[in-house]
CSV table of C-alpha atoms in Angstrom, one decimal:
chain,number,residue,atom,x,y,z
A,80,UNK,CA,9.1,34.7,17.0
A,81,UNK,CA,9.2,33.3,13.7
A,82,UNK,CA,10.9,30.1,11.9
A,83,UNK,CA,12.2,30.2,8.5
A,84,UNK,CA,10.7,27.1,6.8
A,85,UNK,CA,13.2,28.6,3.4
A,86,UNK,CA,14.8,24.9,1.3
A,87,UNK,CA,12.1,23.2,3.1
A,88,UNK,CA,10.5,20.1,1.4
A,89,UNK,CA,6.5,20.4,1.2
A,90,UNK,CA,4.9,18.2,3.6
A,91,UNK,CA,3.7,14.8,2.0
A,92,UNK,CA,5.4,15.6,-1.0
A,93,UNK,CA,8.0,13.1,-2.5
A,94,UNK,CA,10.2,13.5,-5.2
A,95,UNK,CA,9.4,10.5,-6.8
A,96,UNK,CA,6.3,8.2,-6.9
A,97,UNK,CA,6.0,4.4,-9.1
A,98,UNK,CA,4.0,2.3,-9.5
A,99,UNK,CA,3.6,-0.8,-11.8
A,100,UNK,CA,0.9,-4.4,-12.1
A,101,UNK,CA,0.5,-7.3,-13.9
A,102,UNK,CA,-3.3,-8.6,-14.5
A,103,UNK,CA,-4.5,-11.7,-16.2
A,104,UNK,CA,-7.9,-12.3,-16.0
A,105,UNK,CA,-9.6,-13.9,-19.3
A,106,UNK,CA,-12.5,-13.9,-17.3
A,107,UNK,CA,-12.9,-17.4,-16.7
A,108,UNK,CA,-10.5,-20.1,-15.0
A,109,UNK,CA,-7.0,-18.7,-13.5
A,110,UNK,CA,-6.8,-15.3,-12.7
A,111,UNK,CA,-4.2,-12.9,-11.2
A,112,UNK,CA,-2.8,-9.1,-10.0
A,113,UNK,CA,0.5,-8.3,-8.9
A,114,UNK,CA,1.1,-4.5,-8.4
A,115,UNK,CA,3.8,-2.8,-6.6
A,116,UNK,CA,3.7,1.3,-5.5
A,117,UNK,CA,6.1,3.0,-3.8
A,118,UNK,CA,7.7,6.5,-2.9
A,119,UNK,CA,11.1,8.3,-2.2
A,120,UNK,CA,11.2,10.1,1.4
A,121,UNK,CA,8.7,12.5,2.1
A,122,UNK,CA,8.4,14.7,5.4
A,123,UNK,CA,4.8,14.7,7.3
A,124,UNK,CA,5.1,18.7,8.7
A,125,UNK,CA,6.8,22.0,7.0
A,126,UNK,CA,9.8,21.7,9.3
A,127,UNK,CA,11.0,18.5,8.1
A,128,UNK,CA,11.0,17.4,11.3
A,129,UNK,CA,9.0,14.3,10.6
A,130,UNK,CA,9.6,12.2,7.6
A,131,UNK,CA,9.0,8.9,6.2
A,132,UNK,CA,12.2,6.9,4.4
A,133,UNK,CA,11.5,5.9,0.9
A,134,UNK,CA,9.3,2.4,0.6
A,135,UNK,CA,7.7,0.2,-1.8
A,136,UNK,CA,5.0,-1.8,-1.6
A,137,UNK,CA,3.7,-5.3,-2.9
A,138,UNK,CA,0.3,-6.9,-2.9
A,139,UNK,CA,-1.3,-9.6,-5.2
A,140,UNK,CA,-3.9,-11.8,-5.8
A,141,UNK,CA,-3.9,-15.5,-7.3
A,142,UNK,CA,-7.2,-17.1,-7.9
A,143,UNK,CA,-9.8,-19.2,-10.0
A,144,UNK,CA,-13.2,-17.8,-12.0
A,145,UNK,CA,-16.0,-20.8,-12.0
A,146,UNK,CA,-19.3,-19.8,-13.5
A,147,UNK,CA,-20.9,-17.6,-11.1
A,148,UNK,CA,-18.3,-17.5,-8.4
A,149,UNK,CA,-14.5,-16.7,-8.0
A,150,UNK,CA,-12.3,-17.9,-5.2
A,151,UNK,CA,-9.0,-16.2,-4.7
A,152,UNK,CA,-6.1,-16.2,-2.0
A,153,UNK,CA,-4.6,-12.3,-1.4
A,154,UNK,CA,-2.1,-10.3,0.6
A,155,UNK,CA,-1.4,-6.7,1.2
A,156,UNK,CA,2.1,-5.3,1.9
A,157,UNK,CA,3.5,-8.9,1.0
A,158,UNK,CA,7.3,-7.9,2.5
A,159,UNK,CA,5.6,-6.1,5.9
A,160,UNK,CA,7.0,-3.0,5.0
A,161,UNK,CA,6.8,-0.9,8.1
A,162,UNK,CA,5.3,2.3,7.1
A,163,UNK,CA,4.1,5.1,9.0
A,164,UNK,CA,0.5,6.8,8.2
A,165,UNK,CA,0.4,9.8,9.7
A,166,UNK,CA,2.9,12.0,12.1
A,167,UNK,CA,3.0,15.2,14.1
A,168,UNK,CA,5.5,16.9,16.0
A,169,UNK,CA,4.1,18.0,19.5
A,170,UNK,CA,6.3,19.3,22.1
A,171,UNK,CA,6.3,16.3,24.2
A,172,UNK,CA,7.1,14.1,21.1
A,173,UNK,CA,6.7,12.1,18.2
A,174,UNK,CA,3.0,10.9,17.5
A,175,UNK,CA,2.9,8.3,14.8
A,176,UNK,CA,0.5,6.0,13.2
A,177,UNK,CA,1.7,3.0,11.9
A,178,UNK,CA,0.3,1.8,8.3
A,179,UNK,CA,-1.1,-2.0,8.1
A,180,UNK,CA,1.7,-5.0,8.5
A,181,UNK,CA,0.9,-7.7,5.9
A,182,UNK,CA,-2.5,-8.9,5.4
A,183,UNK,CA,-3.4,-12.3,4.0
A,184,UNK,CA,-6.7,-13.6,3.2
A,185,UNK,CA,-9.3,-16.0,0.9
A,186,UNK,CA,-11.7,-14.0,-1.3
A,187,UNK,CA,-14.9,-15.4,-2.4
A,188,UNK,CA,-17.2,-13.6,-4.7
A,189,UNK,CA,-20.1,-14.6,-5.9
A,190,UNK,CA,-22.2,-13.1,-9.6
A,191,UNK,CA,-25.8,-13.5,-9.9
């Protein structure tokens, strides 16, 4: 037997993808990013069984430059967004993989 996968959306294909940032960095002193990516609805398998809902998401990064190190305070998905990764149909279910929540952290780099 076979499906008819005709008007079908290709998997992990979305209509529409953006993304846009802000950087300041002179090099020295205070430095920072700001970026924001997102996508309309895309499906995960050909019979758009599976799909993710349109998303956006935020990270940034505020810090300092000193002479041979930087110190800077960051997050990823700054609104916990909740994504999904991956999916598959099986025939006992939905399997998903969620994508990270929000992350927060200190960055300290060092030049030498």
């Amino acid at each position: 037997m076979t499906t008819s996968l005709t008007g079908n959306t290709l998997p992990l294909a979305p209509e529409l993808t953006y993304g846009a940032g802000f950087k300041y960095d002179k090099g020295h002193g205070f430095f920072s990013n700001l970026n924001i990516n997102g996508s309309s609805k895309y499906y995960f398998n050909a019979a758009n069984t599976v799909s993710q809902p349109s998303n956006s998401r935020v990270n940034g990064e505020l810090g300092y430059h000193f002479k041979h190190y930087s110190v800077s305070f960051m997050v990823q998905n700054a609104f916990d967004q909740e994504m999904i990764s991956r999916a598959v149909q099986t025939p006992l279910g939905k399997v998903v993989e969620d994508t990270a929540p929000r992350y927060m952290g200190f960055i300290l780099a060092m030049e030498w």
